[in-house]
Each structure stands twice: as C-alpha cells, then as structure tokens.
Amino acid sequence: MRLDAMFVVSRKVHQAIVVLAAAVVGGCSYNPQGGVVRSASLSNQIDLSEAFITPPPGGPEIIAVLENRYRNGLAQDILLENDTGIPGQNVIIVRAYGPMGAEAGIETLKTDIIDLHDIRNELRQQFPGIAMEMSGLYVQNRYGPFSYATGRSRNGANCVYAWQRIATEARVFSAQRGAITWRLRVCDKQTDMRTLVFLAYGMTVNGYFLSQRWNPFGDPPEPDPRIGKAGETILPQQVVDPTVVAPTSYGPAPVATVARPRTRSSAPVTTSAPPTVLNQPIEGAAIVPRPENTDLSEPRVEGSNLPSTGLSTRGGTVRVPSVSGVSGLSGDNARVRVIRPAN
C-alpha cells in the first residue's frame, strides 16, 4: 500500500509539472493585445515580375502570381486576365525542380511526369462543360515539343490547353540538372483559335536556380555543319531568328477611331447697307429745278474711229434669255448681233 501511494503521488506531481510547463509556454506565446495575423495557406502572392514563365508580348496580362516552395523545387500559379464569363481561370501552372538551398520548404514537390490519363482529368477540371479535343499534330517551340487541346464554349469563347515538360532526361533529377513543366489554360471570345495556340510558342522561361549543374534545357545545339565548309553556299533566306516570336494579337481588336469631320459653319449672313445717295439735298436747302428738255441719255455713236478689220456686220442673230420668260427664251425683239467673217 505504501508503494502504491508513492506511485500515485509521483504521477500527480508529474502531471502538475506538465500543466505548469504548458501554461508557461502558452503565456509566453500569447499576446492579449493582438499581433500579426497570418494566413493558414502555404501559397504566397509574390510580385508579378517574379513569374517563372511569362506569356509572349501582346498576350494575356498577368494579374497575380501565387507561389509554393518545396524541398526540391517550387510551384507557381500565374493568373491571367479573363473576361469570358465561363467557369475557370486563365492560368499558367508551373512546376520547377531544382536545388532550393536556403529557400527550401518543408514538403516535397511531387514528380510531374505528364501522361494522357492525367491530361484528360485536367481537361475535365479546367473546362467543365466544354468538349476539349486533343490535337495529334506535332508542334515544337524553342524549348522542345509540346501538346495542346482545343475547344469552344457555348457562349462562343475559344479555349486552348497546352502543356510541356522541359528536361534533358525522363527522370526529374539527372545529375541534378532539374526539370520544368508548365500548362497553359486560356479562353477568350475575341481571339481566334490559331492565335491562342500561338501563345504556347512564345512562352518564355524567366527563372533559374543558382546552381552550376542546373540545366534542364540541355546542351546548346551544334552549329550548322555547312558553316565554313568549302563548296557550301549559305543564302540569307531566313531573315528572322526562329527563337523570336512576334507579338500576338490577343484580345479584342483595336477599335479604329474615325475623326468626325468638322461641321462647316454656315456662311455669315451679311446684310447690305442701304445705298448711299449722293448729291442729296440738305434738309432746308433750296431745290434748284432741272432745266427743261434736258436729254440725260448716253450719246449715240454713229460711227467708229477704230481701224477697219474687214469683217462684215451682216449675219444672223441669236436669241437671248428673257428675264420674264418661263422657258428662258424671249421673243423676236430680244436679239444680239453676231459678227461673222466676210466671204
């Protein structure tokens, strides 16, 4: 009985010590005046300039970048503009594998080996209610081959889902060279299907890992064997570098603004002043009567002092319009003289 009593007492003492220690730790960590509020999510929103992959110039605008860091790499969801009104978000999903160093997270990023079974599941999740058809054509951008699927929503929006894995070998880590996988989900009403697929050609990898051995792109290609070889002719046929992608025409076409012609202002109406009458007698002055039998008409010219031209004044007459006539022609009295050369 004595040993049992000692065991019970020691057990109660141990429990009291544990409770006291928990209270001390809790009291040290609790701040009754409040503190910094932290989110329970592992995703952190980072600056737009830190997007690991960016769309081509002229493509959809990046509106947010969410990032998770792991022991063996990082994951980013690069959110793009979207005004289609259909469920889902235009996004670039990036998984980059490499040595994280001091920025490593706690968890491990799952290996992302893309297969058709996973792609079919992703199509159903990313495009609910849209029949997406995978293309069997071989396509390749500057990082290597990629694949894509296309579809059209009920409200007329074109949709494209493209995916690619950039790695020198099948394994995620081969001598720690790393790998990059990305998926592009985009829908737009104003952009045609060909332009949406063309976005996958202009994807640019902007991020990298600070390691001399990290190189998922592989060794640089060998130069053209014709270079410097005698008897080979190289013409400047290819003007544009194939790795350069021209800006895309994503989104609504620019609206052509037509300048409205200026309305011509009506011509100013000028009112003529009443004619000034000259030689008007001054009020109150005496009026001198005009002499009787005074002819004020122009003098009649009987002859001409001009030299003779040898022209005869004989000939026909031409009718001229009458001021009062309805048809514009006058009677026989209104005639003008026509001078014709003499025979």
PDB file of N, CA, C and O in Angstrom, residues 169-237:
ATOM      1  N   GLU A 169      16.313  14.600 -69.601  1.00  0.00           N
ATOM      2  CA  GLU A 169      16.067  13.171 -69.483  1.00  0.00           C
ATOM      3  C   GLU A 169      14.715  12.947 -68.823  1.00  0.00           C
ATOM      4  O   GLU A 169      14.086  13.876 -68.313  1.00  0.00           O
ATOM      5  N   ALA A 170      14.277  11.692 -68.820  1.00  0.00           N
ATOM      6  CA  ALA A 170      12.947  11.358 -68.305  1.00  0.00           C
ATOM      7  C   ALA A 170      12.850  11.563 -66.807  1.00  0.00           C
ATOM      8  O   ALA A 170      11.801  11.922 -66.285  1.00  0.00           O
ATOM      9  N   ARG A 171      13.919  11.348 -66.087  1.00  0.00           N
ATOM     10  CA  ARG A 171      13.873  11.492 -64.639  1.00  0.00           C
ATOM     11  C   ARG A 171      13.873  12.972 -64.246  1.00  0.00           C
ATOM     12  O   ARG A 171      14.402  13.820 -64.979  1.00  0.00           O
ATOM     13  N   VAL A 172      13.293  13.275 -63.116  1.00  0.00           N
ATOM     14  CA  VAL A 172      13.244  14.643 -62.639  1.00  0.00           C
ATOM     15  C   VAL A 172      14.645  15.158 -62.371  1.00  0.00           C
ATOM     16  O   VAL A 172      15.029  16.246 -62.776  1.00  0.00           O
ATOM     17  N   PHE A 173      15.435  14.351 -61.685  1.00  0.00           N
ATOM     18  CA  PHE A 173      16.809  14.743 -61.384  1.00  0.00           C
ATOM     19  C   PHE A 173      17.757  13.780 -62.098  1.00  0.00           C
ATOM     20  O   PHE A 173      17.724  12.571 -61.870  1.00  0.00           O
ATOM     21  N   SER A 174      18.544  14.312 -62.961  1.00  0.00           N
ATOM     22  CA  SER A 174      19.603  13.553 -63.604  1.00  0.00           C
ATOM     23  C   SER A 174      20.883  14.359 -63.406  1.00  0.00           C
ATOM     24  O   SER A 174      21.109  15.365 -64.080  1.00  0.00           O
ATOM     25  N   ALA A 175      21.688  13.938 -62.445  1.00  0.00           N
ATOM     26  CA  ALA A 175      22.874  14.698 -62.040  1.00  0.00           C
ATOM     27  C   ALA A 175      22.472  16.115 -61.620  1.00  0.00           C
ATOM     28  O   ALA A 175      23.183  17.077 -61.861  1.00  0.00           O
ATOM     29  N   GLN A 176      21.268  16.220 -61.007  1.00  0.00           N
ATOM     30  CA  GLN A 176      20.738  17.491 -60.503  1.00  0.00           C
ATOM     31  C   GLN A 176      20.602  18.544 -61.603  1.00  0.00           C
ATOM     32  O   GLN A 176      20.807  19.722 -61.375  1.00  0.00           O
ATOM     33  N   ARG A 177      20.237  18.125 -62.792  1.00  0.00           N
ATOM     34  CA  ARG A 177      20.076  19.084 -63.887  1.00  0.00           C
ATOM     35  C   ARG A 177      18.696  19.730 -63.868  1.00  0.00           C
ATOM     36  O   ARG A 177      18.493  20.747 -64.494  1.00  0.00           O
ATOM     37  N   GLY A 178      17.740  19.130 -63.181  1.00  0.00           N
ATOM     38  CA  GLY A 178      16.452  19.764 -62.987  1.00  0.00           C
ATOM     39  C   GLY A 178      15.487  19.541 -64.130  1.00  0.00           C
ATOM     40  O   GLY A 178      15.777  18.893 -65.133  1.00  0.00           O
ATOM     41  N   ALA A 179      14.279  20.109 -63.982  1.00  0.00           N
ATOM     42  CA  ALA A 179      13.217  19.991 -64.977  1.00  0.00           C
ATOM     43  C   ALA A 179      12.194  21.094 -64.746  1.00  0.00           C
ATOM     44  O   ALA A 179      12.091  21.657 -63.644  1.00  0.00           O
ATOM     45  N   ILE A 180      11.429  21.406 -65.800  1.00  0.00           N
ATOM     46  CA  ILE A 180      10.364  22.411 -65.741  1.00  0.00           C
ATOM     47  C   ILE A 180       9.164  21.844 -66.481  1.00  0.00           C
ATOM     48  O   ILE A 180       9.296  21.334 -67.604  1.00  0.00           O
ATOM     49  N   THR A 181       8.000  21.922 -65.864  1.00  0.00           N
ATOM     50  CA  THR A 181       6.751  21.583 -66.547  1.00  0.00           C
ATOM     51  C   THR A 181       5.802  22.763 -66.432  1.00  0.00           C
ATOM     52  O   THR A 181       5.785  23.468 -65.422  1.00  0.00           O
ATOM     53  N   TRP A 182       5.035  22.974 -67.481  1.00  0.00           N
ATOM     54  CA  TRP A 182       4.049  24.054 -67.442  1.00  0.00           C
ATOM     55  C   TRP A 182       2.814  23.635 -68.223  1.00  0.00           C
ATOM     56  O   TRP A 182       2.866  22.804 -69.130  1.00  0.00           O
ATOM     57  N   ARG A 183       1.695  24.234 -67.835  1.00  0.00           N
ATOM     58  CA  ARG A 183       0.417  24.059 -68.505  1.00  0.00           C
ATOM     59  C   ARG A 183      -0.214  25.432 -68.686  1.00  0.00           C
ATOM     60  O   ARG A 183      -0.194  26.241 -67.755  1.00  0.00           O
ATOM     61  N   LEU A 184      -0.780  25.649 -69.849  1.00  0.00           N
ATOM     62  CA  LEU A 184      -1.433  26.918 -70.159  1.00  0.00           C
ATOM     63  C   LEU A 184      -2.917  26.667 -70.372  1.00  0.00           C
ATOM     64  O   LEU A 184      -3.302  25.886 -71.250  1.00  0.00           O
ATOM     65  N   ARG A 185      -3.740  27.311 -69.582  1.00  0.00           N
ATOM     66  CA  ARG A 185      -5.199  27.246 -69.739  1.00  0.00           C
ATOM     67  C   ARG A 185      -5.678  28.641 -70.066  1.00  0.00           C
ATOM     68  O   ARG A 185      -5.520  29.584 -69.280  1.00  0.00           O
ATOM     69  N   VAL A 186      -6.279  28.832 -71.252  1.00  0.00           N
ATOM     70  CA  VAL A 186      -6.716  30.157 -71.662  1.00  0.00           C
ATOM     71  C   VAL A 186      -7.967  30.031 -72.519  1.00  0.00           C
ATOM     72  O   VAL A 186      -8.074  29.142 -73.367  1.00  0.00           O
ATOM     73  N   CYS A 187      -8.928  30.919 -72.269  1.00  0.00           N
ATOM     74  CA  CYS A 187     -10.151  31.043 -73.066  1.00  0.00           C
ATOM     75  C   CYS A 187     -10.376  32.515 -73.361  1.00  0.00           C
ATOM     76  O   CYS A 187     -10.133  33.377 -72.504  1.00  0.00           O
ATOM     77  N   ASP A 188     -10.862  32.807 -74.556  1.00  0.00           N
ATOM     78  CA  ASP A 188     -11.125  34.195 -74.920  1.00  0.00           C
ATOM     79  C   ASP A 188     -12.144  34.227 -76.053  1.00  0.00           C
ATOM     80  O   ASP A 188     -12.115  33.389 -76.964  1.00  0.00           O
ATOM     81  N   LYS A 189     -13.044  35.207 -75.991  1.00  0.00           N
ATOM     82  CA  LYS A 189     -14.081  35.353 -77.011  1.00  0.00           C
ATOM     83  C   LYS A 189     -13.588  36.082 -78.247  1.00  0.00           C
ATOM     84  O   LYS A 189     -14.041  35.830 -79.357  1.00  0.00           O
ATOM     85  N   GLN A 190     -12.665  37.011 -78.063  1.00  0.00           N
ATOM     86  CA  GLN A 190     -12.245  37.887 -79.146  1.00  0.00           C
ATOM     87  C   GLN A 190     -11.052  37.353 -79.932  1.00  0.00           C
ATOM     88  O   GLN A 190     -10.699  37.927 -80.955  1.00  0.00           O
ATOM     89  N   THR A 191     -10.410  36.284 -79.450  1.00  0.00           N
ATOM     90  CA  THR A 191      -9.196  35.776 -80.082  1.00  0.00           C
ATOM     91  C   THR A 191      -9.491  34.458 -80.784  1.00  0.00           C
ATOM     92  O   THR A 191     -10.164  33.587 -80.225  1.00  0.00           O
ATOM     93  N   ASP A 192      -8.987  34.306 -82.000  1.00  0.00           N
ATOM     94  CA  ASP A 192      -9.224  33.082 -82.751  1.00  0.00           C
ATOM     95  C   ASP A 192      -8.369  31.948 -82.200  1.00  0.00           C
ATOM     96  O   ASP A 192      -7.411  32.159 -81.448  1.00  0.00           O
ATOM     97  N   MET A 193      -8.708  30.729 -82.597  1.00  0.00           N
ATOM     98  CA  MET A 193      -8.053  29.547 -82.057  1.00  0.00           C
ATOM     99  C   MET A 193      -6.576  29.495 -82.420  1.00  0.00           C
ATOM    100  O   MET A 193      -5.735  29.103 -81.598  1.00  0.00           O
ATOM    101  N   ARG A 194      -6.241  29.889 -83.618  1.00  0.00           N
ATOM    102  CA  ARG A 194      -4.849  29.826 -84.058  1.00  0.00           C
ATOM    103  C   ARG A 194      -3.973  30.737 -83.208  1.00  0.00           C
ATOM    104  O   ARG A 194      -2.854  30.369 -82.839  1.00  0.00           O
ATOM    105  N   THR A 195      -4.468  31.919 -82.879  1.00  0.00           N
ATOM    106  CA  THR A 195      -3.688  32.841 -82.053  1.00  0.00           C
ATOM    107  C   THR A 195      -3.518  32.310 -80.645  1.00  0.00           C
ATOM    108  O   THR A 195      -2.460  32.478 -80.028  1.00  0.00           O
ATOM    109  N   LEU A 196      -4.552  31.644 -80.102  1.00  0.00           N
ATOM    110  CA  LEU A 196      -4.428  31.067 -78.769  1.00  0.00           C
ATOM    111  C   LEU A 196      -3.374  29.961 -78.747  1.00  0.00           C
ATOM    112  O   LEU A 196      -2.589  29.861 -77.795  1.00  0.00           O
ATOM    113  N   VAL A 197      -3.343  29.134 -79.774  1.00  0.00           N
ATOM    114  CA  VAL A 197      -2.307  28.097 -79.840  1.00  0.00           C
ATOM    115  C   VAL A 197      -0.932  28.734 -79.997  1.00  0.00           C
ATOM    116  O   VAL A 197       0.071  28.246 -79.454  1.00  0.00           O
ATOM    117  N   PHE A 198      -0.874  29.841 -80.694  1.00  0.00           N
ATOM    118  CA  PHE A 198       0.399  30.519 -80.925  1.00  0.00           C
ATOM    119  C   PHE A 198       0.999  31.053 -79.630  1.00  0.00           C
ATOM    120  O   PHE A 198       2.211  31.309 -79.568  1.00  0.00           O
ATOM    121  N   LEU A 199       0.178  31.214 -78.582  1.00  0.00           N
ATOM    122  CA  LEU A 199       0.716  31.658 -77.293  1.00  0.00           C
ATOM    123  C   LEU A 199       1.737  30.673 -76.750  1.00  0.00           C
ATOM    124  O   LEU A 199       2.703  31.067 -76.084  1.00  0.00           O
ATOM    125  N   ALA A 200       1.531  29.368 -77.007  1.00  0.00           N
ATOM    126  CA  ALA A 200       2.460  28.362 -76.497  1.00  0.00           C
ATOM    127  C   ALA A 200       3.827  28.465 -77.146  1.00  0.00           C
ATOM    128  O   ALA A 200       4.823  28.000 -76.576  1.00  0.00           O
ATOM    129  N   TYR A 201       3.903  29.055 -78.323  1.00  0.00           N
ATOM    130  CA  TYR A 201       5.197  29.221 -78.984  1.00  0.00           C
ATOM    131  C   TYR A 201       6.005  30.360 -78.370  1.00  0.00           C
ATOM    132  O   TYR A 201       7.227  30.385 -78.480  1.00  0.00           O
ATOM    133  N   GLY A 202       5.336  31.305 -77.745  1.00  0.00           N
ATOM    134  CA  GLY A 202       6.032  32.463 -77.204  1.00  0.00           C
ATOM    135  C   GLY A 202       6.262  32.427 -75.721  1.00  0.00           C
ATOM    136  O   GLY A 202       6.665  33.441 -75.131  1.00  0.00           O
ATOM    137  N   MET A 203       6.005  31.288 -75.058  1.00  0.00           N
ATOM    138  CA  MET A 203       6.255  31.189 -73.616  1.00  0.00           C
ATOM    139  C   MET A 203       7.748  31.354 -73.339  1.00  0.00           C
ATOM    140  O   MET A 203       8.591  30.758 -74.027  1.00  0.00           O
ATOM    141  N   THR A 204       8.064  32.156 -72.336  1.00  0.00           N
ATOM    142  CA  THR A 204       9.462  32.451 -72.010  1.00  0.00           C
ATOM    143  C   THR A 204       9.740  32.069 -70.565  1.00  0.00           C
ATOM    144  O   THR A 204       9.023  32.501 -69.656  1.00  0.00           O
ATOM    145  N   VAL A 205      10.785  31.260 -70.354  1.00  0.00           N
ATOM    146  CA  VAL A 205      11.214  30.881 -69.007  1.00  0.00           C
ATOM    147  C   VAL A 205      12.136  31.978 -68.488  1.00  0.00           C
ATOM    148  O   VAL A 205      13.206  32.222 -69.047  1.00  0.00           O
ATOM    149  N   ASN A 206      11.708  32.646 -67.424  1.00  0.00           N
ATOM    150  CA  ASN A 206      12.478  33.750 -66.859  1.00  0.00           C
ATOM    151  C   ASN A 206      13.242  33.354 -65.596  1.00  0.00           C
ATOM    152  O   ASN A 206      14.154  34.087 -65.196  1.00  0.00           O
ATOM    153  N   GLY A 207      12.878  32.250 -64.949  1.00  0.00           N
ATOM    154  CA  GLY A 207      13.504  31.867 -63.685  1.00  0.00           C
ATOM    155  C   GLY A 207      14.608  30.840 -63.873  1.00  0.00           C
ATOM    156  O   GLY A 207      14.722  30.182 -64.919  1.00  0.00           O
ATOM    157  N   TYR A 208      15.422  30.692 -62.844  1.00  0.00           N
ATOM    158  CA  TYR A 208      16.501  29.709 -62.857  1.00  0.00           C
ATOM    159  C   TYR A 208      16.940  29.456 -61.418  1.00  0.00           C
ATOM    160  O   TYR A 208      16.592  30.208 -60.497  1.00  0.00           O
ATOM    161  N   PHE A 209      17.699  28.394 -61.225  1.00  0.00           N
ATOM    162  CA  PHE A 209      18.237  28.043 -59.925  1.00  0.00           C
ATOM    163  C   PHE A 209      19.730  28.371 -59.905  1.00  0.00           C
ATOM    164  O   PHE A 209      20.444  28.135 -60.891  1.00  0.00           O
ATOM    165  N   LEU A 210      20.186  28.889 -58.776  1.00  0.00           N
ATOM    166  CA  LEU A 210      21.601  29.269 -58.650  1.00  0.00           C
ATOM    167  C   LEU A 210      22.448  28.028 -58.397  1.00  0.00           C
ATOM    168  O   LEU A 210      22.884  27.741 -57.277  1.00  0.00           O
ATOM    169  N   SER A 211      22.641  27.276 -59.452  1.00  0.00           N
ATOM    170  CA  SER A 211      23.467  26.076 -59.373  1.00  0.00           C
ATOM    171  C   SER A 211      24.143  25.880 -60.729  1.00  0.00           C
ATOM    172  O   SER A 211      23.507  26.020 -61.783  1.00  0.00           O
ATOM    173  N   GLN A 212      25.420  25.533 -60.689  1.00  0.00           N
ATOM    174  CA  GLN A 212      26.149  25.327 -61.932  1.00  0.00           C
ATOM    175  C   GLN A 212      25.686  24.077 -62.663  1.00  0.00           C
ATOM    176  O   GLN A 212      25.854  23.978 -63.877  1.00  0.00           O
ATOM    177  N   ARG A 213      25.096  23.153 -61.968  1.00  0.00           N
ATOM    178  CA  ARG A 213      24.690  21.897 -62.583  1.00  0.00           C
ATOM    179  C   ARG A 213      23.233  21.916 -63.031  1.00  0.00           C
ATOM    180  O   ARG A 213      22.777  20.948 -63.658  1.00  0.00           O
ATOM    181  N   TRP A 214      22.475  22.979 -62.665  1.00  0.00           N
ATOM    182  CA  TRP A 214      21.059  23.029 -63.048  1.00  0.00           C
ATOM    183  C   TRP A 214      20.948  23.488 -64.496  1.00  0.00           C
ATOM    184  O   TRP A 214      21.294  24.619 -64.848  1.00  0.00           O
ATOM    185  N   ASN A 215      20.469  22.611 -65.355  1.00  0.00           N
ATOM    186  CA  ASN A 215      20.327  22.947 -66.768  1.00  0.00           C
ATOM    187  C   ASN A 215      19.325  21.997 -67.410  1.00  0.00           C
ATOM    188  O   ASN A 215      19.701  20.981 -68.013  1.00  0.00           O
ATOM    189  N   PRO A 216      18.019  22.280 -67.266  1.00  0.00           N
ATOM    190  CA  PRO A 216      17.017  21.396 -67.887  1.00  0.00           C
ATOM    191  C   PRO A 216      16.917  21.559 -69.405  1.00  0.00           C
ATOM    192  O   PRO A 216      16.227  20.766 -70.053  1.00  0.00           O
ATOM    193  N   PHE A 217      17.576  22.546 -69.954  1.00  0.00           N
ATOM    194  CA  PHE A 217      17.458  22.810 -71.394  1.00  0.00           C
ATOM    195  C   PHE A 217      18.413  21.954 -72.221  1.00  0.00           C
ATOM    196  O   PHE A 217      18.274  21.877 -73.437  1.00  0.00           O
ATOM    197  N   GLY A 218      19.393  21.343 -71.581  1.00  0.00           N
ATOM    198  CA  GLY A 218      20.336  20.515 -72.318  1.00  0.00           C
ATOM    199  C   GLY A 218      21.462  21.339 -72.909  1.00  0.00           C
ATOM    200  O   GLY A 218      21.533  22.566 -72.768  1.00  0.00           O
ATOM    201  N   ASP A 219      22.346  20.656 -73.587  1.00  0.00           N
ATOM    202  CA  ASP A 219      23.481  21.325 -74.202  1.00  0.00           C
ATOM    203  C   ASP A 219      23.019  22.158 -75.395  1.00  0.00           C
ATOM    204  O   ASP A 219      22.028  21.829 -76.057  1.00  0.00           O
ATOM    205  N   PRO A 220      23.717  23.244 -75.697  1.00  0.00           N
ATOM    206  CA  PRO A 220      23.323  24.061 -76.853  1.00  0.00           C
ATOM    207  C   PRO A 220      23.477  23.271 -78.140  1.00  0.00           C
ATOM    208  O   PRO A 220      24.327  22.374 -78.239  1.00  0.00           O
ATOM    209  N   PRO A 221      22.654  23.541 -79.137  1.00  0.00           N
ATOM    210  CA  PRO A 221      22.730  22.780 -80.393  1.00  0.00           C
ATOM    211  C   PRO A 221      24.036  23.063 -81.128  1.00  0.00           C
ATOM    212  O   PRO A 221      24.639  24.128 -80.994  1.00  0.00           O
ATOM    213  N   GLU A 222      24.437  22.072 -81.910  1.00  0.00           N
ATOM    214  CA  GLU A 222      25.646  22.225 -82.708  1.00  0.00           C
ATOM    215  C   GLU A 222      25.401  23.227 -83.833  1.00  0.00           C
ATOM    216  O   GLU A 222      24.282  23.358 -84.334  1.00  0.00           O
ATOM    217  N   PRO A 223      26.436  23.946 -84.229  1.00  0.00           N
ATOM    218  CA  PRO A 223      26.261  24.889 -85.343  1.00  0.00           C
ATOM    219  C   PRO A 223      25.995  24.151 -86.646  1.00  0.00           C
ATOM    220  O   PRO A 223      26.222  22.938 -86.783  1.00  0.00           O
ATOM    221  N   ASP A 224      25.501  24.873 -87.614  1.00  0.00           N
ATOM    222  CA  ASP A 224      25.197  24.317 -88.926  1.00  0.00           C
ATOM    223  C   ASP A 224      26.483  23.737 -89.531  1.00  0.00           C
ATOM    224  O   ASP A 224      27.500  24.425 -89.620  1.00  0.00           O
ATOM    225  N   PRO A 225      26.454  22.468 -89.933  1.00  0.00           N
ATOM    226  CA  PRO A 225      27.693  21.868 -90.472  1.00  0.00           C
ATOM    227  C   PRO A 225      28.159  22.527 -91.770  1.00  0.00           C
ATOM    228  O   PRO A 225      29.316  22.326 -92.166  1.00  0.00           O
ATOM    229  N   ARG A 226      27.329  23.281 -92.421  1.00  0.00           N
ATOM    230  CA  ARG A 226      27.753  23.932 -93.659  1.00  0.00           C
ATOM    231  C   ARG A 226      28.636  25.139 -93.412  1.00  0.00           C
ATOM    232  O   ARG A 226      29.312  25.616 -94.332  1.00  0.00           O
ATOM    233  N   ILE A 227      28.617  25.656 -92.180  1.00  0.00           N
ATOM    234  CA  ILE A 227      29.369  26.865 -91.884  1.00  0.00           C
ATOM    235  C   ILE A 227      30.870  26.583 -92.036  1.00  0.00           C
ATOM    236  O   ILE A 227      31.417  25.666 -91.428  1.00  0.00           O
ATOM    237  N   GLY A 228      31.529  27.379 -92.865  1.00  0.00           N
ATOM    238  CA  GLY A 228      32.971  27.266 -93.073  1.00  0.00           C
ATOM    239  C   GLY A 228      33.403  26.132 -93.967  1.00  0.00           C
ATOM    240  O   GLY A 228      34.610  25.946 -94.178  1.00  0.00           O
ATOM    241  N   LYS A 229      32.458  25.369 -94.527  1.00  0.00           N
ATOM    242  CA  LYS A 229      32.811  24.243 -95.373  1.00  0.00           C
ATOM    243  C   LYS A 229      32.895  24.696 -96.819  1.00  0.00           C
ATOM    244  O   LYS A 229      31.995  25.388 -97.319  1.00  0.00           O
ATOM    245  N   ALA A 230      33.974  24.309 -97.484  1.00  0.00           N
ATOM    246  CA  ALA A 230      34.179  24.718 -98.878  1.00  0.00           C
ATOM    247  C   ALA A 230      33.132  24.072 -99.770  1.00  0.00           C
ATOM    248  O   ALA A 230      32.758  22.910 -99.597  1.00  0.00           O
ATOM    249  N   GLY A 231      32.663  24.828-100.734  1.00  0.00           N
ATOM    250  CA  GLY A 231      31.668  24.333-101.687  1.00  0.00           C
ATOM    251  C   GLY A 231      30.240  24.477-101.230  1.00  0.00           C
ATOM    252  O   GLY A 231      29.322  24.148-101.982  1.00  0.00           O
ATOM    253  N   GLU A 232      30.000  24.952-100.019  1.00  0.00           N
ATOM    254  CA  GLU A 232      28.644  25.153 -99.497  1.00  0.00           C
ATOM    255  C   GLU A 232      28.271  26.625 -99.615  1.00  0.00           C
ATOM    256  O   GLU A 232      29.076  27.510 -99.319  1.00  0.00           O
ATOM    257  N   THR A 233      27.060  26.863-100.079  1.00  0.00           N
ATOM    258  CA  THR A 233      26.544  28.225-100.219  1.00  0.00           C
ATOM    259  C   THR A 233      25.425  28.442 -99.205  1.00  0.00           C
ATOM    260  O   THR A 233      24.486  27.634 -99.129  1.00  0.00           O
ATOM    261  N   ILE A 234      25.539  29.499 -98.441  1.00  0.00           N
ATOM    262  CA  ILE A 234      24.520  29.853 -97.448  1.00  0.00           C
ATOM    263  C   ILE A 234      23.944  31.199 -97.837  1.00  0.00           C
ATOM    264  O   ILE A 234      24.660  32.206 -97.865  1.00  0.00           O
ATOM    265  N   LEU A 235      22.675  31.205 -98.172  1.00  0.00           N
ATOM    266  CA  LEU A 235      22.000  32.421 -98.591  1.00  0.00           C
ATOM    267  C   LEU A 235      21.235  33.026 -97.414  1.00  0.00           C
ATOM    268  O   LEU A 235      20.817  32.302 -96.499  1.00  0.00           O
ATOM    269  N   PRO A 236      21.056  34.330 -97.430  1.00  0.00           N
ATOM    270  CA  PRO A 236      20.293  34.983 -96.334  1.00  0.00           C
ATOM    271  C   PRO A 236      18.801  34.815 -96.517  1.00  0.00           C
ATOM    272  O   PRO A 236      18.045  35.773 -96.649  1.00  0.00           O
ATOM    273  N   GLN A 237      18.337  33.551 -96.533  1.00  0.00           N
ATOM    274  CA  GLN A 237      16.919  33.293 -96.747  1.00  0.00           C
ATOM    275  C   GLN A 237      16.115  33.491 -95.477  1.00  0.00           C
ATOM    276  O   GLN A 237      14.977  33.957 -95.520  1.00  0.00           O
TER     277      GLN A 237
END
